[in-house]
Amino acid sequence: MINFVQQEIENDLKAGKYTEGIHTRFPPEPNGYLHIGHAKSVCLNFGLALHNGGLCNLRFDDTNPTKEDVEFVDSIQEDIKWLGFDWGDRKFFASDYFGKFYDYAVELIKRGLAYVDDLSAEEIRSYRGTLTEAGKESPYRNRSVEENLDLFTRMKAGEFPDGSKVLRAKIDMASPNINMRDPVIYRITRATHHHTGDDWLIYPMYDFAHPLEDAIEGITHSVCTLEFEDHRPFYDWLLESLGFDVNTRPRQIEFARLDLTNTITSKRKLRQLVEEGYVRGWDDPRMPTLCGLRRRGFTPAAIRDFCERIGVAKSNSVVDIAMLEHCVREDLNDSADRVMAVLDPLKVVLTNVDDGVEYLTAENHPKRGGSRFVPFTREIFIDREDFMEDAPKKFFRLKPGGEVRLKHAYIIKCNEVIKNSAGEVVELHCTIDPTSKSGGATAGRKIKGTIHWVSTKFALPAEVRLYDYLLTTDAQGNMPEDFIAALNPNSLIVKQALIEPSVRWTNAGTHYQFLRLGYFVVDPDTTPDKLVFNRVVGLKDTWAKVKER
Ligand code: ATP
Ligand code: MG
């Protein structure tokens, strides 16, 4: 693992800091499902711990009672485990530290570094100043330690209404960094918390709680995204003010968040898609959530590989989603068995084949081998796309009078095209070259195209869900607020397909390559009576083209 965070860790170790070992954390707020952006942070934090022989905690950063829910606490754990990481017995909740946070706030007051302010939220905002103008001190700023202690105790006891008072750090209203202009560190909120119930009426602000959570857990390197860079001075100020030793206390390091083209990595927007019914749920295979990607058939190995390849940078950029798909394709190319399925069936009658069935041997995987039987019959289906009546010269699939090889079977020749009254092609009549199958006298005959097929009699019906990008735009970095308008109307296309019978007893989560069509996974909607597949990713080139080279 070579990245700048690792470099910082090595510098710290060389400088004699953190002699007890390296300790990181992944700190999700349980207010939504994890998405591909979180995967980057999970891989980085757990990866740094693994690489340095250290530990990584899972910490639910649940200091905001109004937006959080246990549903998310459960799903987050499932998703991290699925990605392949283990927090051991170190699952923590920031809300378990509410008592300690309170004590630290009292300590700040005692040191003359915090005060209770009666200004309204509105007034605090207008007193704060701007980037070019210094802020103004609150008239309550110079309350005595005794008065502050008394008021803060009474805030906790519920003597004041919501929003009527706050506790603020006492730093510098003229600081060029607005985050240092006496930030609010506690507010009064009468809300039921999913973990602590109604125990607390005052809640700490994120910037106050986070450094303390890190310090309480003995975190050494607190890795977060770039938008917190301007908050780092307060992080350091707080730990310094409370007397934490600079050689052992945590330090914050910021890295660039992951943004991907054609999708969304904002929890708020993903929630909107779910709540307003634009997708079928958090695990809709079009969603960039980890549960969505899992259902879509993306593998943990591919996602970890992707996170490693994109690296860790100090400036934001947008990664092409095609790179993630590339990682998935590489993984599935090695692991998925090959089968044949037809998405848009066109019937072909092989007029020189008898009724009955011939079982042909088909290879499961080009590298791993293995084989199965595929039933071959007088009537088969091919994909409509593989036939063209007025075909251009370069069309190497089936055309009137032309020949093509049926994968694992015979060379066939198209003799007759049957149409309905509307002039649409409904059936082809072909003949096989009986000696052209593997091992036969004309097996080696050069034929440019090879197509897939299934037996009409033995094929299983299957619902196949084809997915396209969630967003039609690739400008995710500066997406308009109205991203709903950019949703791709064709992101889901459902096909009633036919698939070879070897997959009959398959299980949800099993991957296949449908020859020439892409990688597919069995969806959990599958029942004993109905197979359902999701397309994971397409193949880069069609099988026929790859063969040609
Ligand atoms: P919120 O706005 O609700 O805070 P969030 O996406 O930051 O949303 P958190 O639960 O706070 O969600 O995130 C947990 C961790 O994952 C944080 O350390 C955060 O920095 C990191 N993270 C979140 N989104 C990304 C992303 N797109 N790329 C990399 N890391 C991310
Ligand atoms: Mg966050």
CSV table of N, CA and C in Angstrom, one decimal, residues 228-347:
chain,number,residue,atom,x,y,z
A,228,PHE,N,-13.2,18.6,5.3
A,228,PHE,CA,-12.9,18.8,6.7
A,228,PHE,C,-11.5,19.4,7.0
A,229,GLU,N,-10.8,19.8,5.9
A,229,GLU,CA,-9.5,20.4,6.0
A,229,GLU,C,-9.6,21.6,6.9
A,230,ASP,N,-10.5,22.5,6.6
A,230,ASP,CA,-10.7,23.7,7.4
A,230,ASP,C,-11.1,23.5,8.8
A,231,HIS,N,-11.5,22.3,9.1
A,231,HIS,CA,-11.9,22.0,10.5
A,231,HIS,C,-10.8,21.5,11.3
A,232,ARG,N,-9.7,21.1,10.6
A,232,ARG,CA,-8.6,20.5,11.3
A,232,ARG,C,-8.0,21.4,12.5
A,233,PRO,N,-7.9,22.8,12.2
A,233,PRO,CA,-7.4,23.6,13.3
A,233,PRO,C,-8.2,23.5,14.6
A,234,PHE,N,-9.5,23.3,14.5
A,234,PHE,CA,-10.4,23.1,15.7
A,234,PHE,C,-10.1,21.8,16.3
A,235,TYR,N,-10.0,20.8,15.4
A,235,TYR,CA,-9.6,19.4,15.9
A,235,TYR,C,-8.4,19.5,16.8
A,236,ASP,N,-7.4,20.1,16.3
A,236,ASP,CA,-6.1,20.2,17.1
A,236,ASP,C,-6.3,21.1,18.3
A,237,TRP,N,-7.0,22.2,18.1
A,237,TRP,CA,-7.2,23.1,19.3
A,237,TRP,C,-7.9,22.4,20.4
A,238,LEU,N,-8.9,21.6,20.1
A,238,LEU,CA,-9.7,21.0,21.2
A,238,LEU,C,-8.8,20.0,22.0
A,239,LEU,N,-8.1,19.1,21.2
A,239,LEU,CA,-7.3,18.1,21.9
A,239,LEU,C,-6.1,18.8,22.7
A,240,GLU,N,-5.6,19.8,22.1
A,240,GLU,CA,-4.5,20.6,22.8
A,240,GLU,C,-5.0,21.2,24.1
A,241,SER,N,-6.2,21.9,23.9
A,241,SER,CA,-6.8,22.6,25.1
A,241,SER,C,-7.1,21.6,26.2
A,242,LEU,N,-7.5,20.4,25.9
A,242,LEU,CA,-7.8,19.4,26.9
A,242,LEU,C,-6.6,18.6,27.4
A,243,GLY,N,-5.5,19.0,26.9
A,243,GLY,CA,-4.2,18.4,27.5
A,243,GLY,C,-3.8,17.1,26.9
A,244,PHE,N,-4.3,16.7,25.7
A,244,PHE,CA,-3.9,15.4,25.1
A,244,PHE,C,-2.5,15.6,24.6
A,245,ASP,N,-1.6,14.6,24.8
A,245,ASP,CA,-0.2,14.6,24.4
A,245,ASP,C,-0.1,14.6,22.9
A,246,VAL,N,0.7,15.5,22.3
A,246,VAL,CA,0.8,15.5,20.9
A,246,VAL,C,1.4,14.3,20.2
A,247,ASN,N,2.2,13.6,21.0
A,247,ASN,CA,2.9,12.4,20.5
A,247,ASN,C,2.0,11.1,20.5
A,248,THR,N,0.8,11.2,21.1
A,248,THR,CA,-0.1,10.0,21.1
A,248,THR,C,-1.5,10.4,20.7
A,249,ARG,N,-1.8,11.6,20.7
A,249,ARG,CA,-3.2,12.0,20.4
A,249,ARG,C,-3.4,11.9,18.8
A,250,PRO,N,-4.7,11.6,18.4
A,250,PRO,CA,-5.0,11.4,17.0
A,250,PRO,C,-4.7,12.7,16.2
A,251,ARG,N,-4.3,12.4,14.9
A,251,ARG,CA,-4.2,13.6,14.0
A,251,ARG,C,-5.1,13.3,12.8
A,252,GLN,N,-5.7,14.4,12.3
A,252,GLN,CA,-6.6,14.2,11.2
A,252,GLN,C,-5.9,14.4,9.8
A,253,ILE,N,-6.1,13.5,8.9
A,253,ILE,CA,-5.5,13.5,7.6
A,253,ILE,C,-6.7,13.5,6.6
A,254,GLU,N,-6.7,14.4,5.6
A,254,GLU,CA,-7.8,14.5,4.7
A,254,GLU,C,-7.4,13.9,3.3
A,255,PHE,N,-8.3,13.2,2.7
A,255,PHE,CA,-8.1,12.7,1.3
A,255,PHE,C,-9.3,13.0,0.4
A,256,ALA,N,-9.1,12.8,-0.9
A,256,ALA,CA,-10.1,13.2,-1.8
A,256,ALA,C,-11.3,12.1,-1.8
A,257,ARG,N,-12.5,12.6,-1.7
A,257,ARG,CA,-13.6,11.7,-1.8
A,257,ARG,C,-13.7,11.1,-3.2
A,258,LEU,N,-14.4,9.9,-3.3
A,258,LEU,CA,-14.6,9.3,-4.5
A,258,LEU,C,-15.9,9.8,-5.1
A,259,ASP,N,-15.8,10.3,-6.4
A,259,ASP,CA,-17.0,10.6,-7.1
A,259,ASP,C,-16.9,9.8,-8.4
A,260,LEU,N,-18.0,9.3,-8.9
A,260,LEU,CA,-18.1,8.4,-10.1
A,260,LEU,C,-19.0,9.0,-11.1
A,261,THR,N,-18.6,8.9,-12.4
A,261,THR,CA,-19.5,9.4,-13.4
A,261,THR,C,-20.8,8.6,-13.4
A,262,ASN,N,-21.8,9.2,-14.0
A,262,ASN,CA,-23.1,8.5,-14.2
A,262,ASN,C,-23.8,7.9,-13.0
A,263,THR,N,-23.4,8.4,-11.8
A,263,THR,CA,-24.1,7.9,-10.6
A,263,THR,C,-24.0,9.0,-9.5
A,264,ILE,N,-24.6,8.7,-8.4
A,264,ILE,CA,-24.7,9.6,-7.3
A,264,ILE,C,-23.9,9.1,-6.1
A,265,THR,N,-23.2,9.9,-5.4
A,265,THR,CA,-22.6,9.5,-4.1
A,265,THR,C,-22.9,10.4,-3.0
A,266,SER,N,-24.2,10.8,-3.0
A,266,SER,CA,-24.7,11.6,-1.9
A,266,SER,C,-25.8,10.8,-1.2
A,267,LYS,N,-25.6,10.6,0.1
A,267,LYS,CA,-26.6,9.8,0.8
A,267,LYS,C,-28.0,10.5,0.7
A,268,ARG,N,-28.0,11.8,0.8
A,268,ARG,CA,-29.3,12.5,0.8
A,268,ARG,C,-30.0,12.3,-0.6
A,269,LYS,N,-29.3,12.3,-1.7
A,269,LYS,CA,-29.9,12.1,-3.0
A,269,LYS,C,-30.3,10.7,-3.2
A,270,LEU,N,-29.5,9.7,-2.7
A,270,LEU,CA,-29.9,8.3,-2.8
A,270,LEU,C,-31.2,8.1,-2.0
A,271,ARG,N,-31.3,8.7,-0.9
A,271,ARG,CA,-32.5,8.5,0.0
A,271,ARG,C,-33.7,9.0,-0.8
A,272,GLN,N,-33.5,10.2,-1.5
A,272,GLN,CA,-34.6,10.7,-2.3
A,272,GLN,C,-35.1,9.8,-3.4
A,273,LEU,N,-34.1,9.1,-4.0
A,273,LEU,CA,-34.5,8.2,-5.1
A,273,LEU,C,-35.3,7.0,-4.5
A,274,VAL,N,-34.9,6.6,-3.3
A,274,VAL,CA,-35.7,5.5,-2.7
A,274,VAL,C,-37.1,6.0,-2.3
A,275,GLU,N,-37.1,7.1,-1.5
A,275,GLU,CA,-38.3,7.5,-0.9
A,275,GLU,C,-39.3,8.0,-2.0
A,276,GLU,N,-38.9,8.5,-3.1
A,276,GLU,CA,-39.8,9.0,-4.1
A,276,GLU,C,-40.0,7.9,-5.2
A,277,GLY,N,-39.5,6.7,-5.0
A,277,GLY,CA,-39.9,5.6,-5.8
A,277,GLY,C,-39.2,5.6,-7.2
A,278,TYR,N,-38.1,6.3,-7.4
A,278,TYR,CA,-37.4,6.2,-8.7
A,278,TYR,C,-36.7,4.9,-8.9
A,279,VAL,N,-36.4,4.2,-7.8
A,279,VAL,CA,-35.8,2.9,-7.8
A,279,VAL,C,-36.6,2.0,-6.9
A,280,ARG,N,-36.3,0.7,-6.9
A,280,ARG,CA,-37.1,-0.2,-6.2
A,280,ARG,C,-36.7,-0.3,-4.7
A,281,GLY,N,-35.7,0.3,-4.3
A,281,GLY,CA,-35.2,0.3,-2.9
A,281,GLY,C,-33.7,0.5,-2.8
A,282,TRP,N,-33.2,0.5,-1.6
A,282,TRP,CA,-31.8,0.8,-1.4
A,282,TRP,C,-30.9,-0.2,-2.1
A,283,ASP,N,-31.5,-1.5,-2.3
A,283,ASP,CA,-30.6,-2.5,-3.0
A,283,ASP,C,-31.0,-2.7,-4.4
A,284,ASP,N,-31.7,-1.7,-5.0
A,284,ASP,CA,-32.0,-1.8,-6.4
A,284,ASP,C,-30.6,-1.9,-7.2
A,285,PRO,N,-30.5,-2.8,-8.1
A,285,PRO,CA,-29.2,-3.0,-8.7
A,285,PRO,C,-28.7,-1.8,-9.5
A,286,ARG,N,-29.5,-0.8,-9.7
A,286,ARG,CA,-28.9,0.4,-10.3
A,286,ARG,C,-28.3,1.4,-9.3
A,287,MET,N,-28.5,1.1,-8.1
A,287,MET,CA,-28.0,2.0,-7.0
A,287,MET,C,-26.5,1.8,-6.8
A,288,PRO,N,-25.7,2.8,-6.5
A,288,PRO,CA,-24.3,2.7,-6.1
A,288,PRO,C,-24.1,2.3,-4.7
A,289,THR,N,-25.2,1.9,-4.0
A,289,THR,CA,-25.0,1.4,-2.6
A,289,THR,C,-24.3,0.1,-2.7
A,290,LEU,N,-23.7,-0.3,-1.6
A,290,LEU,CA,-23.0,-1.6,-1.6
A,290,LEU,C,-24.1,-2.7,-1.7
A,291,CYS,N,-25.2,-2.6,-1.1
A,291,CYS,CA,-26.2,-3.6,-1.2
A,291,CYS,C,-26.8,-3.7,-2.6
A,292,GLY,N,-26.9,-2.5,-3.3
A,292,GLY,CA,-27.3,-2.5,-4.7
A,292,GLY,C,-26.2,-3.1,-5.6
A,293,LEU,N,-25.0,-2.8,-5.4
A,293,LEU,CA,-23.9,-3.4,-6.2
A,293,LEU,C,-23.8,-4.9,-6.0
A,294,ARG,N,-24.1,-5.3,-4.7
A,294,ARG,CA,-24.1,-6.7,-4.4
A,294,ARG,C,-25.2,-7.5,-5.2
A,295,ARG,N,-26.4,-6.9,-5.1
A,295,ARG,CA,-27.5,-7.5,-5.9
A,295,ARG,C,-27.2,-7.5,-7.4
A,296,ARG,N,-26.6,-6.4,-7.8
A,296,ARG,CA,-26.2,-6.3,-9.2
A,296,ARG,C,-25.2,-7.4,-9.7
A,297,GLY,N,-24.5,-7.9,-8.7
A,297,GLY,CA,-23.6,-9.0,-9.0
A,297,GLY,C,-22.1,-8.5,-9.0
A,298,PHE,N,-21.9,-7.3,-8.5
A,298,PHE,CA,-20.5,-6.8,-8.4
A,298,PHE,C,-19.9,-7.6,-7.2
A,299,THR,N,-18.6,-7.9,-7.3
A,299,THR,CA,-18.0,-8.8,-6.2
A,299,THR,C,-17.2,-7.9,-5.3
A,300,PRO,N,-17.0,-8.4,-4.0
A,300,PRO,CA,-16.2,-7.7,-3.1
A,300,PRO,C,-14.7,-7.5,-3.6
A,301,ALA,N,-14.2,-8.6,-4.2
A,301,ALA,CA,-12.9,-8.6,-4.7
A,301,ALA,C,-12.7,-7.5,-5.8
A,302,ALA,N,-13.7,-7.3,-6.6
A,302,ALA,CA,-13.6,-6.3,-7.7
A,302,ALA,C,-13.7,-4.9,-7.1
A,303,ILE,N,-14.5,-4.7,-6.1
A,303,ILE,CA,-14.6,-3.4,-5.5
A,303,ILE,C,-13.3,-3.1,-4.7
A,304,ARG,N,-12.7,-4.0,-4.1
A,304,ARG,CA,-11.4,-3.8,-3.4
A,304,ARG,C,-10.4,-3.5,-4.4
A,305,ASP,N,-10.3,-4.2,-5.5
A,305,ASP,CA,-9.4,-4.0,-6.5
A,305,ASP,C,-9.5,-2.6,-7.1
A,306,PHE,N,-10.8,-2.2,-7.3
A,306,PHE,CA,-11.1,-0.8,-7.8
A,306,PHE,C,-10.5,0.2,-6.9
A,307,CYS,N,-10.8,0.1,-5.6
A,307,CYS,CA,-10.4,1.1,-4.6
A,307,CYS,C,-8.9,1.2,-4.5
A,308,GLU,N,-8.2,0.0,-4.7
A,308,GLU,CA,-6.7,0.1,-4.7
A,308,GLU,C,-6.2,0.8,-6.0
A,309,ARG,N,-6.9,0.5,-7.1
A,309,ARG,CA,-6.4,1.1,-8.4
A,309,ARG,C,-6.6,2.6,-8.5
A,310,ILE,N,-7.7,3.1,-7.9
A,310,ILE,CA,-8.0,4.6,-8.0
A,310,ILE,C,-7.0,5.3,-7.1
A,311,GLY,N,-6.4,4.7,-6.1
A,311,GLY,CA,-5.4,5.4,-5.3
A,311,GLY,C,-6.1,6.4,-4.4
A,312,VAL,N,-5.3,7.1,-3.6
A,312,VAL,CA,-5.7,8.1,-2.6
A,312,VAL,C,-5.0,9.4,-3.0
A,313,ALA,N,-5.8,10.4,-3.3
A,313,ALA,CA,-5.2,11.7,-3.7
A,313,ALA,C,-5.6,12.8,-2.7
A,314,LYS,N,-5.0,13.9,-2.9
A,314,LYS,CA,-5.3,15.1,-2.1
A,314,LYS,C,-6.2,16.1,-2.8
A,315,SER,N,-6.6,15.8,-4.1
A,315,SER,CA,-7.5,16.8,-4.7
A,315,SER,C,-8.6,15.9,-5.4
A,316,ASN,N,-9.8,16.5,-5.4
A,316,ASN,CA,-11.0,15.8,-5.8
A,316,ASN,C,-11.0,15.6,-7.3
A,317,SER,N,-11.5,14.5,-7.8
A,317,SER,CA,-11.7,14.3,-9.2
A,317,SER,C,-12.8,13.2,-9.4
A,318,VAL,N,-13.2,13.1,-10.6
A,318,VAL,CA,-14.3,12.2,-10.9
A,318,VAL,C,-13.8,11.0,-11.6
A,319,VAL,N,-14.0,9.8,-11.1
A,319,VAL,CA,-13.5,8.6,-11.7
A,319,VAL,C,-14.6,8.0,-12.7
A,320,ASP,N,-14.1,7.6,-13.8
A,320,ASP,CA,-15.0,7.0,-14.8
A,320,ASP,C,-15.6,5.6,-14.3
A,321,ILE,N,-16.9,5.5,-14.3
A,321,ILE,CA,-17.5,4.3,-13.8
A,321,ILE,C,-17.1,3.1,-14.6
A,322,ALA,N,-16.6,3.3,-15.8
A,322,ALA,CA,-16.1,2.2,-16.7
A,322,ALA,C,-14.9,1.5,-16.0
A,323,MET,N,-14.2,2.2,-15.2
A,323,MET,CA,-13.1,1.5,-14.5
A,323,MET,C,-13.6,0.5,-13.5
A,324,LEU,N,-14.6,0.9,-12.8
A,324,LEU,CA,-15.2,-0.1,-11.8
A,324,LEU,C,-15.7,-1.3,-12.6
A,325,GLU,N,-16.4,-1.1,-13.7
A,325,GLU,CA,-16.9,-2.2,-14.5
A,325,GLU,C,-15.8,-3.1,-15.0
A,326,HIS,N,-14.7,-2.4,-15.4
A,326,HIS,CA,-13.5,-3.2,-15.8
A,326,HIS,C,-13.0,-4.2,-14.8
A,327,CYS,N,-13.0,-3.7,-13.5
A,327,CYS,CA,-12.5,-4.5,-12.4
A,327,CYS,C,-13.5,-5.7,-12.2
A,328,VAL,N,-14.8,-5.4,-12.4
A,328,VAL,CA,-15.8,-6.5,-12.2
A,328,VAL,C,-15.6,-7.5,-13.3
A,329,ARG,N,-15.5,-7.0,-14.5
A,329,ARG,CA,-15.3,-7.9,-15.7
A,329,ARG,C,-14.1,-8.8,-15.5
A,330,GLU,N,-13.0,-8.2,-15.1
A,330,GLU,CA,-11.8,-9.0,-14.9
A,330,GLU,C,-12.0,-10.2,-13.9
A,331,ASP,N,-12.7,-9.8,-12.8
A,331,ASP,CA,-12.9,-10.8,-11.7
A,331,ASP,C,-13.8,-11.9,-12.2
A,332,LEU,N,-14.9,-11.5,-12.9
A,332,LEU,CA,-15.9,-12.5,-13.3
A,332,LEU,C,-15.4,-13.3,-14.5
A,333,ASN,N,-14.5,-12.7,-15.3
A,333,ASN,CA,-13.9,-13.5,-16.4
A,333,ASN,C,-13.3,-14.8,-15.9
A,334,ASP,N,-12.6,-14.6,-14.7
A,334,ASP,CA,-11.9,-15.8,-14.1
A,334,ASP,C,-12.9,-16.7,-13.5
A,335,SER,N,-14.0,-16.2,-12.8
A,335,SER,CA,-14.8,-17.0,-11.9
A,335,SER,C,-16.1,-17.5,-12.5
A,336,ALA,N,-16.6,-16.9,-13.5
A,336,ALA,CA,-18.0,-17.2,-13.9
A,336,ALA,C,-18.0,-18.3,-15.0
A,337,ASP,N,-18.9,-19.3,-14.8
A,337,ASP,CA,-19.1,-20.3,-15.8
A,337,ASP,C,-19.8,-19.7,-17.0
A,338,ARG,N,-19.6,-20.3,-18.2
A,338,ARG,CA,-20.2,-19.9,-19.4
A,338,ARG,C,-21.5,-20.7,-19.6
A,339,VAL,N,-22.6,-20.1,-20.0
A,339,VAL,CA,-23.8,-20.8,-20.4
A,339,VAL,C,-24.4,-20.0,-21.6
A,340,MET,N,-25.4,-20.6,-22.2
A,340,MET,CA,-26.0,-20.0,-23.4
A,340,MET,C,-27.5,-19.5,-23.0
A,341,ALA,N,-27.8,-18.3,-23.4
A,341,ALA,CA,-29.1,-17.7,-23.1
A,341,ALA,C,-29.5,-16.9,-24.4
A,342,VAL,N,-30.8,-16.8,-24.6
A,342,VAL,CA,-31.2,-16.1,-25.8
A,342,VAL,C,-32.2,-15.0,-25.3
A,343,LEU,N,-31.9,-13.7,-25.5
A,343,LEU,CA,-32.7,-12.6,-24.9
A,343,LEU,C,-33.9,-12.2,-25.8
A,344,ASP,N,-33.7,-12.3,-27.1
A,344,ASP,CA,-34.8,-12.0,-28.1
A,344,ASP,C,-35.0,-13.2,-29.0
A,345,PRO,N,-35.8,-14.1,-28.6
A,345,PRO,CA,-35.8,-15.4,-29.4
A,345,PRO,C,-36.4,-15.3,-30.8
A,346,LEU,N,-35.7,-15.9,-31.7
A,346,LEU,CA,-36.1,-16.1,-33.1
A,346,LEU,C,-36.0,-17.6,-33.3
A,347,LYS,N,-37.2,-18.2,-33.7
A,347,LYS,CA,-37.2,-19.7,-33.9
A,347,LYS,C,-36.5,-20.1,-35.2
